[in-house]
Coordinates of C-alpha atoms in Angstrom, one line a residue:
M161 CA 0.0 0.0 0.0
E162 CA 1.1 3.6 -0.6
S163 CA 2.1 5.5 2.4
K164 CA 0.0 8.3 3.7
Q165 CA 2.8 10.7 2.8
A166 CA 2.8 9.5 -0.8
I167 CA -0.9 10.0 -1.1
V168 CA -0.6 13.5 0.4
N169 CA 2.2 14.3 -2.1
L170 CA 0.1 13.0 -5.0
E171 CA -2.9 15.0 -4.0
S172 CA -0.7 18.1 -3.5
E173 CA 0.7 17.7 -7.0
K174 CA -2.8 17.4 -8.5
L175 CA -3.8 20.6 -6.7
K176 CA -1.0 22.4 -8.4
M177 CA -2.7 21.8 -11.8
N178 CA -5.2 24.3 -13.1
G179 CA -7.7 23.7 -15.8
A180 CA -5.2 24.7 -18.5
D181 CA -2.7 22.2 -17.2
V182 CA -5.4 19.5 -17.2
L183 CA -6.3 20.3 -20.8
I184 CA -2.7 20.0 -22.0
Q185 CA -2.2 16.7 -20.1
A186 CA -5.4 15.4 -21.6
L187 CA -4.2 16.4 -25.1
K188 CA -1.0 14.5 -24.5
Q189 CA -3.0 11.4 -23.5
E190 CA -4.9 11.6 -26.7
G191 CA -1.7 11.6 -28.7
A192 CA -1.9 15.2 -29.9
E193 CA 1.5 16.1 -31.3
I194 CA 0.8 19.5 -32.8
L195 CA -1.7 22.3 -32.3
F196 CA -2.7 25.0 -34.8
G197 CA -3.9 28.3 -33.2
Y198 CA -3.7 32.0 -32.3
P199 CA -3.6 33.3 -28.7
G200 CA -5.8 35.9 -27.2
G201 CA -7.1 37.1 -23.8
A202 CA -9.5 34.2 -23.1
V203 CA -6.9 31.5 -23.8
L204 CA -3.8 33.1 -22.2
G205 CA -4.0 30.5 -19.4
I206 CA -4.0 27.7 -22.0
Y207 CA -1.0 29.2 -23.8
D208 CA 0.8 29.6 -20.5
A209 CA 0.4 25.8 -19.9
L210 CA 1.4 25.1 -23.5
Y211 CA 4.6 27.1 -22.8
R212 CA 5.6 24.3 -20.4
S213 CA 4.6 21.5 -22.7
P214 CA 6.4 19.5 -25.4
I215 CA 3.4 19.7 -27.7
K216 CA 4.3 21.7 -30.9
H217 CA 2.3 24.8 -31.8
V218 CA 1.9 26.4 -35.2
L219 CA 1.2 30.1 -34.8
A220 CA -0.9 30.9 -37.9
R221 CA -1.2 34.5 -38.9
H222 CA -5.0 34.3 -39.0
E223 CA -7.4 31.9 -37.3
Q224 CA -8.8 30.8 -40.7
G225 CA -5.2 29.8 -41.7
A226 CA -5.0 27.8 -38.5
I227 CA -8.1 25.7 -39.0
H228 CA -7.5 25.1 -42.7
A229 CA -4.0 23.9 -41.9
A230 CA -5.5 21.6 -39.3
E231 CA -7.9 20.2 -42.0
G232 CA -4.9 19.5 -44.3
Y233 CA -3.1 17.8 -41.4
A234 CA -6.2 15.6 -40.7
R235 CA -6.8 14.7 -44.4
V236 CA -3.3 13.5 -44.9
S237 CA -2.5 11.9 -41.5
G238 CA -5.9 10.5 -40.6
K239 CA -5.4 12.0 -37.1
P240 CA -7.6 14.7 -35.7
G241 CA -6.4 18.2 -36.3
V242 CA -6.4 20.3 -33.1
V243 CA -7.1 24.0 -33.1
V244 CA -7.0 26.6 -30.4
A245 CA -8.7 30.1 -30.7
T246 CA -9.6 32.8 -28.3
S247 CA -13.2 34.0 -27.6
G248 CA -15.3 36.3 -29.7
P249 CA -13.5 37.2 -33.0
G250 CA -11.0 34.3 -32.6
A251 CA -13.9 31.8 -32.4
T252 CA -15.9 33.4 -35.2
N253 CA -12.8 33.5 -37.5
I254 CA -12.8 29.7 -37.5
V255 CA -16.4 29.2 -38.3
T256 CA -15.8 28.8 -42.1
G257 CA -13.2 26.1 -41.4
I258 CA -15.6 24.3 -39.0
A259 CA -18.3 24.2 -41.6
D260 CA -15.8 23.1 -44.2
A261 CA -14.7 20.2 -42.1
M262 CA -18.3 19.2 -41.3
M263 CA -19.2 19.1 -45.0
D264 CA -16.1 17.0 -45.9
S265 CA -16.1 14.8 -42.8
L266 CA -12.7 15.8 -41.5
P267 CA -11.9 15.0 -37.8
L268 CA -11.1 18.2 -35.9
V269 CA -11.0 19.0 -32.2
I270 CA -11.3 22.7 -31.6
F271 CA -10.8 24.5 -28.3
T272 CA -12.2 28.0 -28.0
G273 CA -11.7 30.4 -25.1
Q274 CA -14.8 32.0 -23.5
V275 CA -15.3 34.9 -21.2
A276 CA -15.4 34.1 -17.5
S277 CA -18.4 32.1 -16.3
Q278 CA -19.9 34.8 -14.2
V279 CA -20.2 37.2 -17.2
I280 CA -21.4 34.8 -19.9
G281 CA -24.6 36.3 -21.3
T282 CA -23.8 39.9 -20.4
D283 CA -22.2 40.9 -23.7
A284 CA -18.9 41.0 -22.1
F285 CA -15.8 42.1 -24.0
Q286 CA -15.1 39.6 -26.8
E287 CA -18.0 37.4 -25.9
A288 CA -19.7 35.3 -28.6
D289 CA -22.1 32.4 -28.2
V290 CA -19.8 30.0 -30.0
V291 CA -21.8 27.0 -28.9
G292 CA -25.0 28.4 -30.5
I293 CA -23.1 29.6 -33.6
T294 CA -21.5 26.2 -34.2
T295 CA -24.2 23.8 -33.2
P296 CA -25.4 23.3 -36.9
I297 CA -21.8 22.9 -38.2
T298 CA -20.2 20.6 -35.6
K299 CA -20.7 16.9 -35.0
H300 CA -21.0 17.8 -31.3
N301 CA -19.9 20.7 -29.1
Y302 CA -19.5 21.4 -25.4
Q303 CA -19.2 24.3 -23.0
V304 CA -17.2 23.3 -20.0
K305 CA -19.1 24.0 -16.7
R306 CA -16.8 22.3 -14.2
V307 CA -13.1 22.0 -14.5
E308 CA -13.4 18.4 -13.1
D309 CA -15.2 17.5 -16.4
L310 CA -12.3 18.5 -18.7
P311 CA -10.6 15.2 -18.9
R312 CA -13.8 13.4 -19.8
I313 CA -14.9 16.0 -22.3
V314 CA -11.5 16.0 -24.1
K315 CA -11.6 12.2 -24.3
E316 CA -15.2 12.3 -25.6
A317 CA -14.3 15.0 -28.1
F318 CA -11.5 13.0 -29.7
H319 CA -13.7 9.9 -29.7
I320 CA -16.6 11.6 -31.4
A321 CA -14.4 13.4 -34.0
T322 CA -12.7 10.2 -35.1
T323 CA -15.3 7.5 -34.9
G324 CA -18.2 6.8 -37.3
R325 CA -18.4 9.5 -39.8
P326 CA -15.6 11.9 -38.9
G327 CA -16.2 15.5 -38.1
P328 CA -15.4 18.6 -36.1
V329 CA -16.0 18.7 -32.3
L330 CA -15.8 22.0 -30.4
V331 CA -15.0 22.6 -26.7
D332 CA -15.7 26.0 -25.3
I333 CA -13.7 26.8 -22.1
P334 CA -14.5 29.8 -19.9
K335 CA -11.4 31.7 -18.9
D336 CA -11.9 31.3 -15.2
L337 CA -12.0 27.5 -15.5
A338 CA -8.7 27.4 -17.2
A339 CA -7.2 29.1 -14.1
L340 CA -9.1 27.1 -11.5
H341 CA -6.9 24.6 -9.6
T342 CA -8.2 21.1 -9.3
A343 CA -7.5 17.6 -8.1
A344 CA -9.4 16.0 -10.9
S345 CA -8.3 12.6 -12.2
L346 CA -6.9 12.6 -15.7
H347 CA -8.2 9.0 -16.3
A348 CA -11.8 9.7 -17.1
D349 CA -14.2 7.4 -18.8
I350 CA -16.3 8.2 -21.8
N351 CA -20.0 8.6 -21.1
L352 CA -21.9 8.7 -24.4
P353 CA -24.9 6.4 -23.9
G354 CA -26.7 7.6 -27.1
Y355 CA -23.7 7.5 -29.4
R356 CA -23.5 4.3 -31.4
P357 CA -21.3 5.2 -34.4
E358 CA -20.4 1.7 -35.6
A359 CA -23.4 0.3 -37.5
T360 CA -23.4 -3.4 -38.3
P361 CA -24.1 -4.0 -42.0
D362 CA -27.3 -5.9 -42.8
P363 CA -26.2 -9.3 -44.2
L364 CA -29.5 -9.6 -46.0
Q365 CA -29.0 -6.3 -47.9
I366 CA -25.5 -7.4 -48.8
E367 CA -26.9 -10.7 -50.1
N368 CA -29.5 -8.9 -52.1
L369 CA -26.9 -6.5 -53.6
L370 CA -24.6 -9.4 -54.6
A371 CA -27.6 -11.1 -56.3
A372 CA -28.4 -7.9 -58.2
L373 CA -24.7 -7.6 -59.2
G374 CA -24.7 -11.2 -60.6
E375 CA -27.7 -10.3 -62.8
S376 CA -26.4 -6.9 -63.9
K377 CA -25.2 -6.2 -67.4
K378 CA -24.0 -2.6 -66.8
P379 CA -22.8 -2.2 -63.2
V380 CA -20.7 0.7 -62.0
I381 CA -19.1 1.6 -58.7
L382 CA -19.2 5.2 -57.5
A383 CA -16.5 5.6 -54.8
G384 CA -16.4 8.7 -52.5
A385 CA -14.2 9.9 -49.7
G386 CA -15.8 7.3 -47.4
V387 CA -13.4 4.8 -49.0
L388 CA -10.4 6.9 -48.0
H389 CA -11.7 7.5 -44.4
A390 CA -12.2 3.7 -44.0
K391 CA -8.7 3.0 -45.5
A392 CA -10.5 0.7 -47.9
S393 CA -8.6 1.4 -51.1
E394 CA -7.1 -2.1 -51.3
E395 CA -10.5 -3.7 -50.7
L396 CA -12.1 -1.5 -53.4
L397 CA -9.4 -2.6 -55.9
E398 CA -9.9 -6.3 -55.1
F399 CA -13.7 -6.0 -55.3
S400 CA -13.6 -4.1 -58.6
E401 CA -11.1 -6.5 -60.2
G402 CA -12.8 -9.6 -58.8
Y403 CA -16.2 -8.7 -60.3
Q404 CA -14.8 -6.6 -63.3
V405 CA -16.9 -3.6 -62.3
P406 CA -15.6 -0.2 -63.4
V407 CA -15.0 2.5 -60.9
I408 CA -16.0 6.2 -60.9
H409 CA -14.8 8.7 -58.3
T410 CA -16.4 11.7 -56.8
L411 CA -14.3 14.9 -56.4
L412 CA -13.3 14.0 -52.9
G413 CA -12.8 10.3 -53.6
L414 CA -9.9 10.8 -56.0
G415 CA -7.0 8.6 -55.2
G416 CA -9.1 5.9 -53.6
F417 CA -8.6 3.8 -56.8
P418 CA -5.6 3.9 -59.1
A419 CA -6.2 6.4 -61.9
Q420 CA -4.2 4.4 -64.5
H421 CA -6.1 1.2 -63.9
P422 CA -8.1 0.0 -66.9
L423 CA -11.3 -0.3 -64.8
F424 CA -11.1 3.4 -63.7
L425 CA -13.4 5.6 -65.7
G426 CA -12.6 9.0 -64.1
M427 CA -14.5 11.6 -62.0
A428 CA -18.2 12.2 -62.3
G429 CA -20.3 15.3 -61.8
M430 CA -20.6 18.8 -63.0
H431 CA -17.1 18.8 -64.4
G432 CA -16.6 15.1 -64.6
C433 CA -15.5 13.3 -67.7
Y434 CA -17.9 12.2 -70.5
T435 CA -17.4 8.4 -69.8
S436 CA -18.1 8.6 -66.1
N437 CA -21.3 10.7 -66.5
M438 CA -22.6 8.6 -69.3
A439 CA -21.8 5.4 -67.3
I440 CA -24.0 6.7 -64.5
Y441 CA -26.7 7.6 -66.9
E442 CA -26.7 4.3 -68.7
C443 CA -25.9 1.8 -65.9
D444 CA -28.4 -0.8 -64.6
L445 CA -26.7 -1.1 -61.1
L446 CA -25.0 1.8 -59.3
I447 CA -23.0 0.8 -56.2
N448 CA -22.3 4.0 -54.2
I449 CA -19.5 3.4 -51.6
G450 CA -18.9 6.3 -49.3
A451 CA -20.4 9.2 -51.3
R452 CA -23.3 11.4 -50.3
F453 CA -25.1 12.1 -53.6
D454 CA -24.6 15.8 -53.5
D455 CA -26.1 18.0 -56.2
R456 CA -22.7 18.8 -57.9
L457 CA -22.4 15.0 -58.5
T458 CA -26.0 14.1 -59.4
G459 CA -27.1 17.0 -61.6
N460 CA -30.9 16.9 -62.1
L461 CA -32.1 14.1 -59.9
N462 CA -34.9 13.2 -62.3
S463 CA -32.3 12.0 -64.8
F464 CA -29.7 10.6 -62.4
A465 CA -29.1 6.9 -63.1
P466 CA -32.7 6.5 -64.4
K467 CA -32.3 2.9 -65.5
A468 CA -30.4 1.7 -62.4
K469 CA -31.0 0.0 -59.1
I470 CA -29.1 2.0 -56.5
A471 CA -27.0 0.5 -53.7
H472 CA -25.7 3.0 -51.1
I473 CA -23.0 1.9 -48.6
D474 CA -22.3 4.6 -46.0
I475 CA -21.1 4.9 -42.4
D476 CA -23.7 7.5 -41.8
P477 CA -27.2 5.9 -41.9
S478 CA -28.8 9.4 -42.3
E479 CA -27.4 9.6 -45.8
L480 CA -29.2 6.5 -47.0
G481 CA -32.1 7.5 -49.2
K482 CA -31.6 11.2 -48.3
N483 CA -31.2 12.5 -51.9
V484 CA -31.6 9.4 -54.2
E485 CA -34.1 6.6 -53.8
T486 CA -32.0 3.6 -52.7
H487 CA -32.9 -0.1 -53.3
F488 CA -30.0 -1.5 -51.3
P489 CA -29.3 0.7 -48.3
I490 CA -26.3 -0.7 -46.3
S491 CA -25.1 1.2 -43.2
G492 CA -21.5 0.4 -42.3
D493 CA -17.8 1.1 -42.7
A494 CA -16.7 0.8 -46.3
K495 CA -13.9 -1.5 -45.5
A496 CA -16.0 -3.9 -43.4
V497 CA -18.8 -4.0 -46.0
L498 CA -16.4 -4.7 -48.9
Q499 CA -14.7 -7.5 -46.9
M500 CA -18.1 -9.0 -46.2
M501 CA -19.1 -8.9 -49.8
M502 CA -15.8 -10.5 -50.9
S503 CA -16.2 -13.2 -48.3
Q504 CA -19.2 -14.6 -50.2
E505 CA -18.7 -16.6 -53.4
V506 CA -21.1 -15.1 -55.9
E507 CA -20.9 -15.3 -59.7
G508 CA -20.0 -12.0 -61.1
P509 CA -21.8 -10.1 -63.9
D510 CA -21.3 -10.6 -67.6
S511 CA -20.1 -7.1 -68.3
I512 CA -17.7 -7.5 -71.1
H513 CA -19.9 -5.7 -73.6
W514 CA -20.4 -2.9 -71.1
L515 CA -16.7 -2.5 -70.6
N516 CA -16.1 -2.4 -74.3
H517 CA -18.8 0.2 -74.7
L518 CA -17.3 2.4 -72.0
E519 CA -13.8 2.0 -73.6
Q520 CA -15.1 3.5 -76.8
Y521 CA -16.5 6.5 -74.9
E522 CA -13.0 7.0 -73.4
K523 CA -11.4 6.9 -76.8
N524 CA -13.9 9.2 -78.5
H525 CA -14.6 11.7 -75.7
P526 CA -11.5 12.3 -73.5
Y527 CA -10.8 15.5 -71.6
W528 CA -9.5 18.0 -74.1
Y529 CA -8.2 21.5 -74.6
N530 CA -6.8 23.7 -77.4
D531 CA -3.2 22.7 -77.3
T532 CA -2.2 25.0 -80.1
Q533 CA -2.9 28.3 -78.2
E534 CA 0.0 30.7 -77.8
L535 CA -0.6 31.4 -74.1
L536 CA 0.1 28.8 -71.4
P537 CA -3.0 26.5 -71.2
P538 CA -3.8 25.8 -67.5
Q539 CA -4.5 22.2 -68.3
H540 CA -1.0 21.7 -69.7
L541 CA 0.3 23.4 -66.5
I542 CA -1.3 20.6 -64.4
E543 CA 0.0 18.0 -66.7
L544 CA 3.5 19.3 -66.2
V545 CA 3.1 19.3 -62.5
H546 CA 2.1 15.7 -62.7
K547 CA 5.1 14.9 -64.9
H548 CA 7.7 16.6 -62.7
T549 CA 6.3 15.1 -59.5
K550 CA 5.9 11.7 -61.1
G551 CA 2.2 11.8 -59.9
N552 CA 3.3 11.2 -56.3
A553 CA 2.8 14.7 -54.8
I554 CA 0.2 15.7 -52.2
V555 CA -1.8 18.3 -54.1
T556 CA -3.9 20.9 -52.3
T557 CA -6.2 23.4 -54.0
D558 CA -8.5 26.2 -53.4
V559 CA -11.9 26.3 -55.2
G560 CA -12.6 27.2 -58.8
Q561 CA -11.3 26.5 -62.2
H562 CA -7.8 25.5 -61.1
Q563 CA -9.4 23.0 -58.7
M564 CA -11.4 21.3 -61.5
W565 CA -8.3 21.2 -63.8
A566 CA -6.3 19.6 -61.1
A567 CA -9.0 17.0 -60.5
Q568 CA -9.2 16.3 -64.3
Y569 CA -5.5 16.4 -65.3
Y570 CA -3.5 15.3 -62.2
S571 CA -4.1 11.5 -62.2
F572 CA -4.2 10.4 -58.6
S573 CA -3.1 6.8 -58.0
L574 CA -2.5 6.9 -54.2
P575 CA -4.9 7.6 -51.4
N576 CA -4.6 10.7 -49.2
R577 CA -2.7 12.7 -51.9
W578 CA -5.7 15.0 -52.8
V579 CA -6.6 17.7 -50.4
T580 CA -9.4 20.1 -51.5
S581 CA -12.5 21.7 -50.2
G582 CA -15.5 19.9 -51.6
G583 CA -18.9 20.4 -50.0
L584 CA -18.4 24.0 -48.8
G585 CA -16.2 25.2 -51.6
T586 CA -14.0 27.4 -49.5
M587 CA -11.7 29.8 -51.2
G588 CA -8.5 30.4 -49.1
F589 CA -8.4 26.7 -48.1
G590 CA -5.7 25.4 -50.4
F591 CA -2.5 27.1 -49.2
P592 CA -2.9 26.7 -45.4
A593 CA -4.1 23.1 -46.0
A594 CA -0.8 22.5 -47.7
I595 CA 1.0 23.6 -44.6
G596 CA -0.9 21.1 -42.5
A597 CA -0.3 18.4 -45.1
Q598 CA 3.4 19.0 -45.1
L599 CA 3.5 18.8 -41.3
A600 CA 1.6 15.6 -41.5
D601 CA 4.0 14.1 -44.1
P602 CA 7.4 15.9 -43.8
D603 CA 9.0 13.8 -46.5
A604 CA 6.3 14.3 -49.2
T605 CA 6.4 16.7 -52.1
V606 CA 3.5 19.0 -51.4
V607 CA 2.1 21.2 -54.2
S608 CA -0.4 23.9 -53.4
L609 CA -2.3 24.8 -56.6
V610 CA -4.2 28.0 -55.9
G611 CA -6.0 30.6 -57.9
D612 CA -4.9 34.2 -57.8
G613 CA -8.2 35.1 -56.0
G614 CA -8.2 32.4 -53.3
F615 CA -4.5 32.7 -52.6
Q616 CA -5.0 36.4 -51.6
M617 CA -7.4 35.3 -48.8
T618 CA -4.8 33.4 -46.8
L619 CA -1.4 34.4 -48.3
Q620 CA -0.2 35.8 -44.9
E621 CA 0.6 32.2 -43.9
L622 CA 3.6 32.3 -46.3
I623 CA 5.7 33.1 -43.3
L624 CA 5.1 29.6 -41.9
L625 CA 7.0 28.1 -44.8
K626 CA 10.1 30.0 -43.7
E627 CA 9.4 29.6 -40.0
W628 CA 9.0 25.9 -40.1
G629 CA 11.3 25.1 -43.0
L630 CA 8.4 23.6 -45.1
P631 CA 9.3 22.9 -48.8
V632 CA 5.7 23.6 -50.0
K633 CA 5.5 24.4 -53.7
V634 CA 2.9 27.2 -54.2
I635 CA 1.7 27.4 -57.8
I636 CA -0.6 30.3 -58.6
V637 CA -2.8 29.6 -61.6
N638 CA -3.0 33.2 -62.4
N639 CA -5.7 34.2 -64.9
G640 CA -6.3 37.7 -63.5
S641 CA -9.8 36.9 -62.4
L642 CA -12.2 34.9 -60.3
G643 CA -12.1 32.3 -63.0
M644 CA -15.1 30.2 -62.3
V645 CA -17.3 33.2 -61.5
R646 CA -16.1 34.7 -64.8
Q647 CA -16.9 31.5 -66.7
W648 CA -20.5 31.4 -65.3
Q649 CA -20.9 35.1 -66.2
E650 CA -19.8 34.3 -69.7
T651 CA -22.0 31.3 -70.0
F652 CA -25.2 32.3 -68.2
Y653 CA -25.0 36.1 -67.8
D654 CA -24.3 37.2 -71.4
N655 CA -20.6 38.2 -70.7
R656 CA -21.5 40.6 -68.0
F657 CA -18.3 40.3 -66.0
S658 CA -19.5 42.0 -62.8
Q659 CA -16.6 42.2 -60.3
S660 CA -14.9 39.0 -61.5
I661 CA -11.9 40.4 -63.3
F662 CA -9.1 42.0 -61.2
S663 CA -8.0 45.5 -62.4
Q664 CA -5.0 45.4 -60.0
Q665 CA -2.9 42.6 -58.7
P666 CA 0.0 42.5 -56.3
D667 CA 3.5 41.5 -57.5
F668 CA 3.4 38.0 -56.2
L669 CA 7.2 37.6 -56.7
K670 CA 8.0 40.6 -54.5
L671 CA 5.5 39.4 -52.0
A672 CA 7.2 36.0 -51.7
E673 CA 10.6 37.5 -51.5
S674 CA 9.4 39.7 -48.6
Y675 CA 8.7 36.5 -46.8
G676 CA 12.2 35.1 -47.7
I677 CA 10.8 32.6 -50.2
K678 CA 12.3 32.3 -53.7
A679 CA 9.8 32.9 -56.5
Y680 CA 9.5 32.7 -60.3
R681 CA 7.1 34.0 -63.0
V682 CA 6.1 31.5 -65.7
S683 CA 4.2 32.5 -68.8
T684 CA 5.1 30.0 -71.5
R685 CA 5.4 26.3 -71.9
E686 CA 9.1 26.4 -72.2
E687 CA 9.5 28.4 -69.0
A688 CA 7.1 26.0 -67.2
E689 CA 9.1 23.0 -68.4
R690 CA 12.4 24.4 -67.4
I691 CA 11.5 25.9 -64.0
F692 CA 9.3 23.0 -62.9
S693 CA 12.2 20.6 -63.6
E694 CA 14.4 22.7 -61.3
V695 CA 12.2 23.5 -58.3
L696 CA 9.5 20.9 -58.0
T697 CA 11.8 18.2 -56.7
D698 CA 14.0 20.1 -54.3
R699 CA 13.4 20.6 -50.6
E700 CA 13.0 24.4 -50.5
P701 CA 9.7 26.4 -50.5
V702 CA 9.0 28.2 -53.7
L703 CA 6.2 30.3 -55.2
L704 CA 5.5 30.1 -58.9
D705 CA 3.3 32.8 -60.5
C706 CA 2.0 31.0 -63.6
C707 CA 0.2 33.4 -66.0
V708 CA -2.3 31.3 -68.0
N709 CA -4.8 31.9 -70.7
P710 CA -7.4 34.1 -69.0
A711 CA -10.2 33.1 -71.4
E712 CA -9.9 29.3 -70.7
N713 CA -13.0 27.6 -69.4
V714 CA -13.5 24.2 -67.6
Y715 CA -15.2 21.6 -69.7
P716 CA -17.1 19.3 -69.8
M717 CA -19.8 21.2 -67.8
V718 CA -23.2 20.2 -66.7
A719 CA -25.3 23.3 -66.4
P720 CA -27.6 23.8 -63.4
G721 CA -30.9 21.9 -63.8
K722 CA -29.4 19.6 -66.5
G723 CA -28.8 15.8 -66.3
L724 CA -25.3 14.3 -66.3
H725 CA -25.9 13.2 -69.9
E726 CA -26.4 16.8 -71.0
M727 CA -22.8 18.0 -70.9
M728 CA -21.5 21.2 -72.5
G729 CA -18.1 21.4 -74.1
V730 CA -17.6 17.7 -74.8
K731 CA -14.9 16.8 -77.4
P732 CA -16.8 16.1 -80.7

């Protein structure tokens, strides 16, 4: 038995810990290695405890940069990104990133400071109801009422963020609780009686789906980010090859199936390829694995897979039947469901004619662009990035034309190499996400493909490349405009370019140099070939201002209200 003196010493040591110390110790127990944040009055106690901690901290230059970097870290590492922000404007500055992570199912654990408990609700200085603000855009959130509850709340937050369908969890900590001393035990148990994230797949539905697959003549697999979250890429490949079923990806699913594989058709949706969109339109069995049937994927629902029976495999049962009528709803982890399906010996479909038919589509209607133009085509730019990184880079993007060109022309053959904002479509995401991605995988080549518009939203984070020695390659696809907005104004608003073309731009080279980062301007194919070969494989950060054809548009394109088979800009 421990002596009375030892017990007294232990209790004395506990009483030396305040709420901030307890938080840092709880983070260490959860394996948190790095935090992304920005200090302020309501979190000074937390930062004081962090000063005495071995946990690394990335000081972003804006809270939005911090949370997007945490998203990039989470996407590449599979671990939860951890964010700290102060009360009021600190908390509201991360709202966009929280919504982005919620839409794209990224695990984040966010700690916000709050004004002292006794003044909550009085409109105190830098007070904001962050729990109320973030309730619709978090998987769960907490406001800590007792310092003794912190160890349990932190453990629950990490558990909720990383199990089932991943997502952001927010913990709001009043300033006085961070300073309050406690003898609370750090070894708390989770108490979530209503939370049952691991659904058991229905064997009968799997049996029915396999029977339908055996009878199918035109089957297709639609694979989303759920395959990546479940680490099920190998199972998807085995299932596709075993039954000879072609695979289509959503935007966020890219990399879950090798792009060079003969059974891979490409990306589907508004800017998907002709073959993939027509395969969905003509198929008789559509097996959706880990995608949520969003509107940018489906187009007009009345003409989405009109001849097909629909199977939907998803970890989140609330997605089943939400947007598309589903004949075989299967709730479960993609990896577990694929393993269950492969464990049953079922005769596969006779799909040889279907595969030949799709192969003709691929030959006749590939992605295309005018390769004879004098100005640098942005599509060629992406092809060169792929060439000089050997297709192995981690690629992050903002949102817009450059994002779609990257999805179309950078062939992803490995999982967790594609980091982009899908559901929310967040400009300013790409560059800070690259910082988090590089911290998650220090040895990787990380390329941040950004537009000249989106980059200007978070460019202040350039200093982190120098500060942390991160060899991120920032490639600005510079068309002097908000490219996708300009394209829509050209197509649907009779060329009325209202506030979409920049009359003034900064000198991005001088900007980079002011942060101590080497920079180059690229405006021709020859310059791109030469400079890319020099800088994309070294271990130094670099910014490349690539001036591309400002009139280039993204095609194919499915206009709003149209079906996937009604594409514009298809190669004749």
